[in-house]
Amino acid sequence: MSDLPDPPWRTPARSRPVRRPLSQQAVVDAALVVLGREGLGGLSMRRVAQELGTGPASLYAHVSGKDELLELLLDRVSAAITVPEPDPQCWPDQIKEVAWQAYRAYATHTNLALASLATIPTGPNALRVTEGMLAILLAGGVPPQPAAWFLDRLFLYIAGDAYEGALFGEKVRASGKDLDGYWTGMLGQLREYYLSLPAERFPHTLAHLDELMAGGGDERFAFGLDLLVQGVARYATPR
């Protein structure tokens, strides 16, 4: 190939996007990019195909459709969650440890929180986490039925909390403010509104306004997690 410059009258060659080799992993990687950039509403097989520089039909050799794609995305997030070996002496703390990991994972991929509310986890990583948490609960003396229902309620709580965070994140972005500025302004307006309420109709709200507005997201999540774990602990028979 010549190292001489092209004559000025020639049309410059157009660079073409480099196509990545297709695989299920590549499809999931591209889907995470689309999800982070455009949200759950923008995720589609067509958009993922565009991200990969190919057509939607080529994706179906690796993923059957959007439903399976969401399952794979949720399973990818679950891959980062580690589950300790069951210790009957400290099983509540072990459950909380795994719950916090899931909470952080959803906080990182907030758009997946909504998807998880309508998707039953069947991937190997999600099943590994469920199996491990069930083992912890059973080792702690929690009977199988309360343990199973507890896990269902726990992950619903985690996903719901993370999704609420995602909605607030969208409001922050739409406001054009930084996070601290948005919260300071919103909480100030909220307090001012509450204080304007008639005291004879809302005596308890006004008397305990500081308590109602206290605590950040992590503190409130920790409080709710404690309530759930203490609740299922009532069913446990010490071993």
CSV table of C-alpha atoms in Angstrom, one decimal:
chain,number,residue,atom,x,y,z
A,1,MET,CA,0.0,0.0,0.0
A,2,SER,CA,1.4,3.5,-0.9
A,3,ASP,CA,2.2,5.8,1.9
A,4,LEU,CA,1.7,8.8,-0.4
A,5,PRO,CA,-1.2,11.2,0.3
A,6,ASP,CA,-4.3,10.9,-1.9
A,7,PRO,CA,-4.7,13.6,-4.6
A,8,PRO,CA,-7.1,16.3,-3.5
A,9,TRP,CA,-9.7,15.5,-6.2
A,10,ARG,CA,-10.3,12.0,-4.9
A,11,THR,CA,-13.3,11.3,-2.6
A,12,PRO,CA,-12.0,10.3,0.8
A,13,ALA,CA,-12.8,6.7,1.7
A,14,ARG,CA,-15.6,6.4,4.3
A,15,SER,CA,-14.7,4.6,7.4
A,16,ARG,CA,-17.1,1.8,8.2
A,17,PRO,CA,-18.0,0.8,11.8
A,18,VAL,CA,-16.1,-2.2,12.9
A,19,ARG,CA,-18.4,-5.1,13.6
A,20,ARG,CA,-17.8,-7.0,16.7
A,21,PRO,CA,-18.0,-10.8,16.6
A,22,LEU,CA,-21.5,-11.7,17.7
A,23,SER,CA,-22.0,-13.9,20.7
A,24,GLN,CA,-24.5,-13.9,23.6
A,25,GLN,CA,-22.0,-12.1,25.7
A,26,ALA,CA,-21.5,-9.4,23.1
A,27,VAL,CA,-25.2,-8.9,22.8
A,28,VAL,CA,-25.6,-8.5,26.6
A,29,ASP,CA,-22.6,-6.1,26.6
A,30,ALA,CA,-24.2,-3.9,23.9
A,31,ALA,CA,-27.6,-4.1,25.7
A,32,LEU,CA,-26.1,-2.7,28.9
A,33,VAL,CA,-24.7,0.2,26.9
A,34,VAL,CA,-28.1,0.9,25.3
A,35,LEU,CA,-29.8,0.5,28.7
A,36,GLY,CA,-27.4,2.9,30.4
A,37,ARG,CA,-27.7,5.5,27.7
A,38,GLU,CA,-31.4,5.3,26.8
A,39,GLY,CA,-33.1,3.6,29.7
A,40,LEU,CA,-35.4,0.6,29.7
A,41,GLY,CA,-37.9,2.3,27.3
A,42,GLY,CA,-35.1,2.6,24.7
A,43,LEU,CA,-34.0,-1.0,24.9
A,44,SER,CA,-35.0,-3.1,21.9
A,45,MET,CA,-33.4,-5.8,19.7
A,46,ARG,CA,-33.2,-3.2,16.9
A,47,ARG,CA,-31.3,-0.7,19.1
A,48,VAL,CA,-28.9,-3.4,20.4
A,49,ALA,CA,-28.3,-4.5,16.8
A,50,GLN,CA,-27.5,-1.0,15.8
A,51,GLU,CA,-25.0,-0.8,18.7
A,52,LEU,CA,-23.3,-3.9,17.3
A,53,GLY,CA,-23.4,-2.6,13.7
A,54,THR,CA,-25.6,-5.4,12.5
A,55,GLY,CA,-29.2,-6.2,11.8
A,56,PRO,CA,-31.8,-7.4,14.4
A,57,ALA,CA,-32.2,-10.8,12.6
A,58,SER,CA,-28.5,-11.7,13.4
A,59,LEU,CA,-29.2,-11.3,17.2
A,60,TYR,CA,-31.8,-14.1,17.3
A,61,ALA,CA,-29.2,-16.7,16.9
A,62,HIS,CA,-27.9,-15.8,20.3
A,63,VAL,CA,-31.0,-14.3,22.1
A,64,SER,CA,-34.6,-15.3,21.5
A,65,GLY,CA,-36.0,-11.9,22.1
A,66,LYS,CA,-36.3,-8.9,24.5
A,67,ASP,CA,-37.7,-11.1,27.4
A,68,GLU,CA,-34.6,-13.4,27.3
A,69,LEU,CA,-32.4,-10.4,26.9
A,70,LEU,CA,-33.8,-8.9,30.1
A,71,GLU,CA,-33.2,-12.2,31.9
A,72,LEU,CA,-29.6,-12.2,30.7
A,73,LEU,CA,-29.1,-8.6,31.8
A,74,LEU,CA,-30.4,-9.4,35.3
A,75,ASP,CA,-28.3,-12.4,35.5
A,76,ARG,CA,-25.2,-10.4,34.5
A,77,VAL,CA,-25.8,-8.0,37.4
A,78,SER,CA,-26.3,-11.0,39.8
A,79,ALA,CA,-22.8,-12.3,38.8
A,80,ALA,CA,-21.2,-9.7,41.0
A,81,ILE,CA,-23.1,-10.8,44.1
A,82,THR,CA,-21.2,-13.2,46.4
A,83,VAL,CA,-23.0,-15.4,48.9
A,84,PRO,CA,-21.1,-16.7,52.1
A,85,GLU,CA,-21.2,-20.2,53.3
A,86,PRO,CA,-24.2,-20.6,55.8
A,87,ASP,CA,-23.3,-19.9,59.4
A,88,PRO,CA,-26.3,-20.6,61.7
A,89,GLN,CA,-24.9,-18.3,64.4
A,90,CYS,CA,-24.9,-15.2,62.2
A,91,TRP,CA,-27.5,-15.9,59.5
A,92,PRO,CA,-29.3,-12.5,59.8
A,93,ASP,CA,-26.1,-10.6,59.2
A,94,GLN,CA,-25.3,-12.9,56.2
A,95,ILE,CA,-28.7,-12.3,54.7
A,96,LYS,CA,-28.3,-8.5,55.1
A,97,GLU,CA,-24.8,-8.7,53.5
A,98,VAL,CA,-26.2,-10.3,50.4
A,99,ALA,CA,-29.1,-7.9,50.3
A,100,TRP,CA,-26.8,-4.9,50.5
A,101,GLN,CA,-24.8,-6.3,47.5
A,102,ALA,CA,-28.0,-6.7,45.5
A,103,TYR,CA,-29.1,-3.2,46.5
A,104,ARG,CA,-25.8,-1.7,45.3
A,105,ALA,CA,-25.9,-3.7,42.1
A,106,TYR,CA,-29.4,-2.3,41.3
A,107,ALA,CA,-28.3,1.2,42.3
A,108,THR,CA,-25.6,0.9,39.7
A,109,HIS,CA,-27.9,-0.4,37.0
A,110,THR,CA,-31.1,1.4,38.1
A,111,ASN,CA,-33.0,0.8,34.8
A,112,LEU,CA,-32.9,-3.0,35.5
A,113,ALA,CA,-34.7,-2.5,38.8
A,114,LEU,CA,-38.0,-2.0,36.9
A,115,ALA,CA,-37.3,-5.0,34.7
A,116,SER,CA,-36.7,-7.2,37.7
A,117,LEU,CA,-40.1,-6.5,39.0
A,118,ALA,CA,-41.7,-8.4,36.1
A,119,THR,CA,-39.0,-11.0,35.5
A,120,ILE,CA,-38.6,-14.3,37.3
A,121,PRO,CA,-34.9,-14.9,37.8
A,122,THR,CA,-33.8,-18.2,36.0
A,123,GLY,CA,-30.2,-17.5,35.0
A,124,PRO,CA,-27.4,-19.4,36.6
A,125,ASN,CA,-26.1,-16.4,38.7
A,126,ALA,CA,-29.6,-15.4,39.9
A,127,LEU,CA,-30.3,-19.0,40.8
A,128,ARG,CA,-26.9,-19.3,42.6
A,129,VAL,CA,-27.8,-16.2,44.7
A,130,THR,CA,-31.3,-17.6,45.5
A,131,GLU,CA,-29.9,-21.0,46.4
A,132,GLY,CA,-27.2,-19.5,48.6
A,133,MET,CA,-29.7,-17.3,50.5
A,134,LEU,CA,-32.1,-20.1,50.9
A,135,ALA,CA,-29.3,-22.2,52.4
A,136,ILE,CA,-28.5,-19.4,54.9
A,137,LEU,CA,-32.1,-19.1,56.0
A,138,LEU,CA,-32.6,-22.9,56.4
A,139,ALA,CA,-29.3,-23.2,58.3
A,140,GLY,CA,-30.6,-20.5,60.7
A,141,GLY,CA,-33.7,-22.6,61.4
A,142,VAL,CA,-36.2,-20.7,59.2
A,143,PRO,CA,-38.8,-23.2,57.9
A,144,PRO,CA,-38.9,-23.6,54.1
A,145,GLN,CA,-42.2,-21.8,53.4
A,146,PRO,CA,-41.4,-18.6,55.3
A,147,ALA,CA,-37.9,-18.7,53.9
A,148,ALA,CA,-39.2,-18.9,50.3
A,149,TRP,CA,-41.8,-16.1,50.8
A,150,PHE,CA,-39.2,-13.9,52.6
A,151,LEU,CA,-36.8,-14.1,49.6
A,152,ASP,CA,-39.7,-13.1,47.3
A,153,ARG,CA,-40.6,-10.1,49.5
A,154,LEU,CA,-36.9,-9.2,50.0
A,155,PHE,CA,-36.1,-8.9,46.4
A,156,LEU,CA,-39.3,-7.0,45.7
A,157,TYR,CA,-38.2,-4.5,48.4
A,158,ILE,CA,-34.7,-4.2,46.9
A,159,ALA,CA,-36.0,-3.7,43.4
A,160,GLY,CA,-38.7,-1.2,44.4
A,161,ASP,CA,-36.2,0.9,46.5
A,162,ALA,CA,-33.7,0.9,43.6
A,163,TYR,CA,-36.4,1.8,41.1
A,164,GLU,CA,-37.6,4.7,43.2
A,165,GLY,CA,-34.0,5.9,43.2
A,166,ALA,CA,-34.0,5.6,39.4
A,167,LEU,CA,-37.1,7.8,39.2
A,168,PHE,CA,-35.5,10.5,41.4
A,169,GLY,CA,-32.4,10.3,39.3
A,170,GLU,CA,-34.4,11.1,36.2
A,171,LYS,CA,-35.9,14.1,38.0
A,172,VAL,CA,-32.4,15.3,39.0
A,173,ARG,CA,-31.2,15.1,35.4
A,174,ALA,CA,-34.3,16.9,34.1
A,175,SER,CA,-33.8,19.7,36.6
A,176,GLY,CA,-30.3,20.4,35.3
A,177,LYS,CA,-29.0,20.6,38.9
A,178,ASP,CA,-26.4,18.6,40.7
A,179,LEU,CA,-27.7,16.0,43.2
A,180,ASP,CA,-27.0,18.0,46.3
A,181,GLY,CA,-28.6,21.1,44.9
A,182,TYR,CA,-31.7,19.2,43.8
A,183,TRP,CA,-32.3,17.5,47.1
A,184,THR,CA,-31.6,20.7,49.1
A,185,GLY,CA,-34.2,22.6,47.0
A,186,MET,CA,-36.8,19.9,47.0
A,187,LEU,CA,-36.6,19.2,50.8
A,188,GLY,CA,-36.8,22.9,51.5
A,189,GLN,CA,-39.9,23.2,49.4
A,190,LEU,CA,-41.4,20.1,51.0
A,191,ARG,CA,-40.8,21.3,54.5
A,192,GLU,CA,-42.2,24.7,53.7
A,193,TYR,CA,-45.4,23.1,52.3
A,194,TYR,CA,-45.8,20.8,55.3
A,195,LEU,CA,-45.4,23.7,57.7
A,196,SER,CA,-48.2,25.5,55.8
A,197,LEU,CA,-50.7,22.7,56.6
A,198,PRO,CA,-53.5,23.5,59.2
A,199,ALA,CA,-52.3,22.2,62.6
A,200,GLU,CA,-55.8,21.2,63.7
A,201,ARG,CA,-56.0,18.7,60.8
A,202,PHE,CA,-52.4,17.5,60.8
A,203,PRO,CA,-51.2,17.7,64.4
A,204,HIS,CA,-49.0,14.6,64.3
A,205,THR,CA,-47.4,15.4,60.9
A,206,LEU,CA,-46.4,18.8,62.1
A,207,ALA,CA,-45.3,17.7,65.5
A,208,HIS,CA,-43.0,15.0,64.0
A,209,LEU,CA,-41.9,16.6,60.8
A,210,ASP,CA,-38.2,16.3,61.6
A,211,GLU,CA,-38.7,12.5,62.1
A,212,LEU,CA,-40.7,12.1,58.9
A,213,MET,CA,-38.0,13.9,56.8
A,214,ALA,CA,-34.9,12.4,58.5
A,215,GLY,CA,-32.6,9.9,57.0
A,216,GLY,CA,-31.1,9.3,53.5
A,217,GLY,CA,-31.7,6.4,51.1
A,218,ASP,CA,-29.2,4.1,52.7
A,219,GLU,CA,-30.5,4.7,56.2
A,220,ARG,CA,-34.1,4.0,55.2
A,221,PHE,CA,-33.1,0.9,53.3
A,222,ALA,CA,-31.2,-0.4,56.3
A,223,PHE,CA,-34.3,0.2,58.5
A,224,GLY,CA,-36.6,-1.6,56.1
A,225,LEU,CA,-34.1,-4.5,55.8
A,226,ASP,CA,-34.0,-4.8,59.5
A,227,LEU,CA,-37.8,-5.0,59.7
A,228,LEU,CA,-37.8,-7.8,57.1
A,229,VAL,CA,-35.1,-9.9,58.7
A,230,GLN,CA,-36.5,-9.5,62.2
A,231,GLY,CA,-39.9,-10.5,60.8
A,232,VAL,CA,-38.6,-13.8,59.2
A,233,ALA,CA,-36.5,-14.4,62.4
A,234,ARG,CA,-39.7,-15.0,64.3
A,235,TYR,CA,-40.2,-18.2,62.4
A,236,ALA,CA,-36.7,-19.5,63.1
A,237,THR,CA,-36.0,-22.4,65.4
A,238,PRO,CA,-32.5,-22.0,66.9
A,239,ARG,CA,-30.1,-24.9,66.0
